[in-house]
Coordinates of C-alpha atoms in Angstrom, one line a residue:
X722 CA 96.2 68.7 51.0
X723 CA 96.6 69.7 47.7
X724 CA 96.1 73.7 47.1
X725 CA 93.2 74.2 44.7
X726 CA 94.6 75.9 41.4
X727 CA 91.9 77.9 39.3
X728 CA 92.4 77.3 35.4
X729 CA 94.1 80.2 34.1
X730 CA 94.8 81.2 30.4
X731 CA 97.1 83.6 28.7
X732 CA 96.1 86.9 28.4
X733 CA 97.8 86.9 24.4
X734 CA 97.2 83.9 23.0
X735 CA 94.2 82.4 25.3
X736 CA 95.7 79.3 25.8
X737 CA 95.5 77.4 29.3
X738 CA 98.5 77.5 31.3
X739 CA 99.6 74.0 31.3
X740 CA 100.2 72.6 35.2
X741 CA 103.5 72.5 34.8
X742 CA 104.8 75.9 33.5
X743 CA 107.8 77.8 34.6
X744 CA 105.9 80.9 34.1
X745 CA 105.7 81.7 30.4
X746 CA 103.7 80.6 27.8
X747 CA 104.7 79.2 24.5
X748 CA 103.8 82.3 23.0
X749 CA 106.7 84.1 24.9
X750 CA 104.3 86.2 27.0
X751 CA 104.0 85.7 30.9
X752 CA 100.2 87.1 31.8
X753 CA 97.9 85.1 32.9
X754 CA 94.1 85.5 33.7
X755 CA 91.2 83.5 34.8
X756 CA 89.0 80.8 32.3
X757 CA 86.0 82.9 31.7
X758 CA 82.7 80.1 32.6
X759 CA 79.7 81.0 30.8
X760 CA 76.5 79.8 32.7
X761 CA 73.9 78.1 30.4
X762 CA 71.4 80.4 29.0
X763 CA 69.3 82.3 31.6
X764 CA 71.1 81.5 34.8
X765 CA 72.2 84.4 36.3
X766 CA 75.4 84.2 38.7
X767 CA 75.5 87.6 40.9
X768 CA 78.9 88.2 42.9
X769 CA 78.6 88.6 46.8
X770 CA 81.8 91.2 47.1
X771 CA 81.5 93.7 49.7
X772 CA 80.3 96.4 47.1
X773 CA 76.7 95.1 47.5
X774 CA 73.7 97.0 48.6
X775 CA 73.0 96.2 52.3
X776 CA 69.8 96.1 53.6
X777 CA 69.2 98.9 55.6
X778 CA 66.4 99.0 58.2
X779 CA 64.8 102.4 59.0
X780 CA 64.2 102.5 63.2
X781 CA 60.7 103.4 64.4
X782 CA 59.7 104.2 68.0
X783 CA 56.9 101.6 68.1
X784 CA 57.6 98.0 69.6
X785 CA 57.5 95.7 66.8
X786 CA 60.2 97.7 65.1
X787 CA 62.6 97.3 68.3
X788 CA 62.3 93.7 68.6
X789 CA 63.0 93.5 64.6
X790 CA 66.5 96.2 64.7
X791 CA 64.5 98.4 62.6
X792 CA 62.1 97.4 59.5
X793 CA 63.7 97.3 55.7
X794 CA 61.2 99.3 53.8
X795 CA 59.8 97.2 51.2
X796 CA 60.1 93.6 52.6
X797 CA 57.6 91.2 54.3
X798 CA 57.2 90.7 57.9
X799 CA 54.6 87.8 59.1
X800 CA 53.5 88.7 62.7
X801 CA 51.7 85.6 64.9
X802 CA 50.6 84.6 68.2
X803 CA 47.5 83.7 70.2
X804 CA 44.0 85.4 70.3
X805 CA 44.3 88.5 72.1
X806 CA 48.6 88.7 72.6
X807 CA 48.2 92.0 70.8
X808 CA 49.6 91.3 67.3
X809 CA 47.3 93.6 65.4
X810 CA 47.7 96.5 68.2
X811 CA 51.3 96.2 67.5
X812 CA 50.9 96.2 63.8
X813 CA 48.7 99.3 64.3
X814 CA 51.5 100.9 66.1
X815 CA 53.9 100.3 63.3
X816 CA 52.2 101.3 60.4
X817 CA 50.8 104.4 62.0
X818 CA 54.9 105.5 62.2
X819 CA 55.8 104.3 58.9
X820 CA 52.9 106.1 56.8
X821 CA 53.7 109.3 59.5
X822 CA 57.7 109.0 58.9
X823 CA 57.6 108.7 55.3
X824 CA 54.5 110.8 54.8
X825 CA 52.4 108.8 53.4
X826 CA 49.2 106.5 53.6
X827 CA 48.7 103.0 54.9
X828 CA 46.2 100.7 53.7
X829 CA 44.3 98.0 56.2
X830 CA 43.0 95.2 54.6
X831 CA 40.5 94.5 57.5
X832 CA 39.3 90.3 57.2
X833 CA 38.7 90.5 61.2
X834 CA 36.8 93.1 62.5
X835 CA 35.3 96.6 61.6
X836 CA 36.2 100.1 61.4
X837 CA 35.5 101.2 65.0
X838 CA 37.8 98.2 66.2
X839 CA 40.2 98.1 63.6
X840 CA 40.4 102.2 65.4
X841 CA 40.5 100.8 68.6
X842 CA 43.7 99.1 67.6
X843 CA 45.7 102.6 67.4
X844 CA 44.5 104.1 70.6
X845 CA 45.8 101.1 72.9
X846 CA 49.1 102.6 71.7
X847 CA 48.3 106.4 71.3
X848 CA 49.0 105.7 67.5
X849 CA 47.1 108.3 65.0
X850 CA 44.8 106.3 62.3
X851 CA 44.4 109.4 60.3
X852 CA 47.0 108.2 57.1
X853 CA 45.9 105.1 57.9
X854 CA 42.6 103.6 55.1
X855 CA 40.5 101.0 55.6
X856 CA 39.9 98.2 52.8
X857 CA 37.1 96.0 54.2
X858 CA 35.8 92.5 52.8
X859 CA 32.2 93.5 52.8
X860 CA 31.3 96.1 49.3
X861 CA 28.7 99.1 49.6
X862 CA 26.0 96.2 47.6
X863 CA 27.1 93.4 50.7
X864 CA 28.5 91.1 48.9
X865 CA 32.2 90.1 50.3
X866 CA 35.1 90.6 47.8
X867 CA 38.2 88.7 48.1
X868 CA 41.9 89.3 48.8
X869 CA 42.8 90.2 44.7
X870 CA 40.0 92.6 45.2
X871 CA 41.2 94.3 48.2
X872 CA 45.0 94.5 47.0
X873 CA 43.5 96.5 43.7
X874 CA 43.0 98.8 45.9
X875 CA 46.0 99.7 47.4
X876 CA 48.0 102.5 45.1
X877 CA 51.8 101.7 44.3
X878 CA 52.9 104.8 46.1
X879 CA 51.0 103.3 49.5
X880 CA 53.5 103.5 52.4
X881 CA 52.2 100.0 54.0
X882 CA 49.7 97.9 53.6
X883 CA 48.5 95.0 56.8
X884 CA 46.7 92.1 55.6
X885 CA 44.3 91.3 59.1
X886 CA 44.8 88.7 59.1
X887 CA 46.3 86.2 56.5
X888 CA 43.7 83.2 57.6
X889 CA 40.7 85.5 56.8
X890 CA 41.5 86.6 53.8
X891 CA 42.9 83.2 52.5
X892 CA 41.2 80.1 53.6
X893 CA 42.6 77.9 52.0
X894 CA 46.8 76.5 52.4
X895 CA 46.7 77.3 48.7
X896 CA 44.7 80.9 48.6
X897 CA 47.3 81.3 51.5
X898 CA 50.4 80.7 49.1
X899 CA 49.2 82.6 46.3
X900 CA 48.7 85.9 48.7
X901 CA 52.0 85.6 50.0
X902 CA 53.4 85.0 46.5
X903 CA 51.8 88.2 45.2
X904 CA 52.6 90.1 48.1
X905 CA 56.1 89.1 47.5
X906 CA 56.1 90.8 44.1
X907 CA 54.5 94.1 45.4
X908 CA 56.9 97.0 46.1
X909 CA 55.1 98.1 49.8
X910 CA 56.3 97.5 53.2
X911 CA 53.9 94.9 54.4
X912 CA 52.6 93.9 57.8
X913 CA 50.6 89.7 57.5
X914 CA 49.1 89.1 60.5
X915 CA 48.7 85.2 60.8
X916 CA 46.7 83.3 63.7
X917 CA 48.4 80.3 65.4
X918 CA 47.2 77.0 65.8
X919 CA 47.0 74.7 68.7
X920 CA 50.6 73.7 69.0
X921 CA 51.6 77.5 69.1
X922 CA 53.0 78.1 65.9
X923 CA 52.3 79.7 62.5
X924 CA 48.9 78.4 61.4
X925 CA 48.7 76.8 57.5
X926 CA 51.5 75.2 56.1
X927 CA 55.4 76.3 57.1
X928 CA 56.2 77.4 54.0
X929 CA 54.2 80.4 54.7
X930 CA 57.3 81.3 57.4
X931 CA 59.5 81.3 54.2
X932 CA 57.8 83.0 52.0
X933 CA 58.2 86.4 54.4
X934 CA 61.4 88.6 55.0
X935 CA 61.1 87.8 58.6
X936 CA 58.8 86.8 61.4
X937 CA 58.0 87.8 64.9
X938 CA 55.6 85.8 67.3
X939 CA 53.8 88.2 69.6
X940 CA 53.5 86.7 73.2
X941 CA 52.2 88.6 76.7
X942 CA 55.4 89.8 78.2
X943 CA 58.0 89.7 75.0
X944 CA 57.8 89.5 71.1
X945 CA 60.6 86.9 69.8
X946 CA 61.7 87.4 66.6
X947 CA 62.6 83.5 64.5
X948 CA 63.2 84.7 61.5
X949 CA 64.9 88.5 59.8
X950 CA 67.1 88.5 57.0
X951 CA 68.8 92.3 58.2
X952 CA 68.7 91.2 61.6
X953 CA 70.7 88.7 64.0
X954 CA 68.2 85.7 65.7
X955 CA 66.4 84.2 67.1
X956 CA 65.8 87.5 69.7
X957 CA 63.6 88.1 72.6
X958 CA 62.7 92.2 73.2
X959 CA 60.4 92.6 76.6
X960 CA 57.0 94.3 75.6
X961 CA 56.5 97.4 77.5
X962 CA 53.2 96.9 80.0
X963 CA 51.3 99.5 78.0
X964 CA 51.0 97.5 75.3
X965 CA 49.9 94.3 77.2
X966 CA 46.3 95.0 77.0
X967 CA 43.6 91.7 77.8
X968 CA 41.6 91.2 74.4
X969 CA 44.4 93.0 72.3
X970 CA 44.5 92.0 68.7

């Protein structure tokens, strides 16, 4: 097997070492260096050295954030299982220690139930609501507003935001796609719940899976973790009994 040679050039004179070369160049000198390659226009080429930034998950008591190694402030996490596994309970858990932990305020963008529920949700857990703000789909006039009108009014400095659930809000395979891909470009910590469908998997289309930081599929007795990008997987973490509760989220 030949041993792969990178073009070099001289450091003096710039011109490539020939293959053959007993070292120096017709200049005289004897320091080489590397061919610079210029990508075309408007690719960008980043090096994956050790010096990179590594993504660092903050640990929370709650669950969810065991069975994910911790959560990466800032990234997307897509949370799924049957009706009544508990997904939104756990979610509620969650975000009531990440507002509390970093001392801010999360925002609920509630497409499922109402306030006295979506409160409900905390005490299965013992979890305070009180950073916690409710965005509903119904305005003081009635009339229902729609997921761009619920995310104007979440603040950039808001701690987390949980969309309840991602079907509600978004119909559509489309409408779905287009929340994910703005949710993408938002700064928060975010919490999608998504229902399943009959085959037991991620309801819509499966690019929503791909379009998150990572996913967890809540089930009775465990939560299993397919997909984390700061995280070994696939993973199975048992779920406590206490938070095993019939008609839980």
């Amino acid at each position: 097997m030949k041993k792969y040679l990178p073009p070099l050039r001289c450091v003096i004179c710039h011109r490539r070492r020939p293959r053959i070369c007993g070292g120096f160049c017709s200049c005289g000198a004897s320091s080489w260096e590397l061919e610079p390659h210029e990508p075309p226009a408007g690719i960008v080429v980043d090096s994956l050295d050790a010096s990179f930034e590594r993504l660092r998950p903050m640990k929370f008591s709650s669950v969810l954030s065991e069975a994910l190694g911790g959560v990466v402030l800032g990234l997307k996490i897509l949370v799924g299982g049957s009706p009544g596994a508990g997904k939104s309970t756990l979610c509620a858990e969650l975000a009531s220690q990440i507002a509390e932990k970093l001392d801010g305020e999360g925002y609920w963008l509630d497409g499922e139930q109402n306030k006295t529920l979506v409160q409900e949700l905390f005490q299965r857990t013992g979890s305070s609501s009180s950073r916690v703000k409710l965005v509903g789909r119904r305005q003081k006039a009635g009339a229902k507003i729609g997921w761009r009108d619920a995310l104007q009014a979440v603040p950039s400095y808001a701690a987390v935001v949980i969309i309840d659930s991602l079907q509600r809000w978004a119909t559509s395979v489309a409408e779905q796609t287009l929340l994910l891909e703005q949710l993408s470009a938002m700064p928060h910590t975010v919490l999608v719940v998504s229902h399943f469908n009959k085959a037991g998997q991620f309801a819509g289309r499966i690019g929503n899976e791909y379009d998150v930081d990572a996913t967890a599929i809540v089930k009775p007795k465990s939560i299993e973790v397919t997909k984390c990008r700061w995280t070994l997987c696939p993973r199975v973490v048992p779920r406590p009994a206490m938070a095993m509760e019939e008609g839980a989220g």
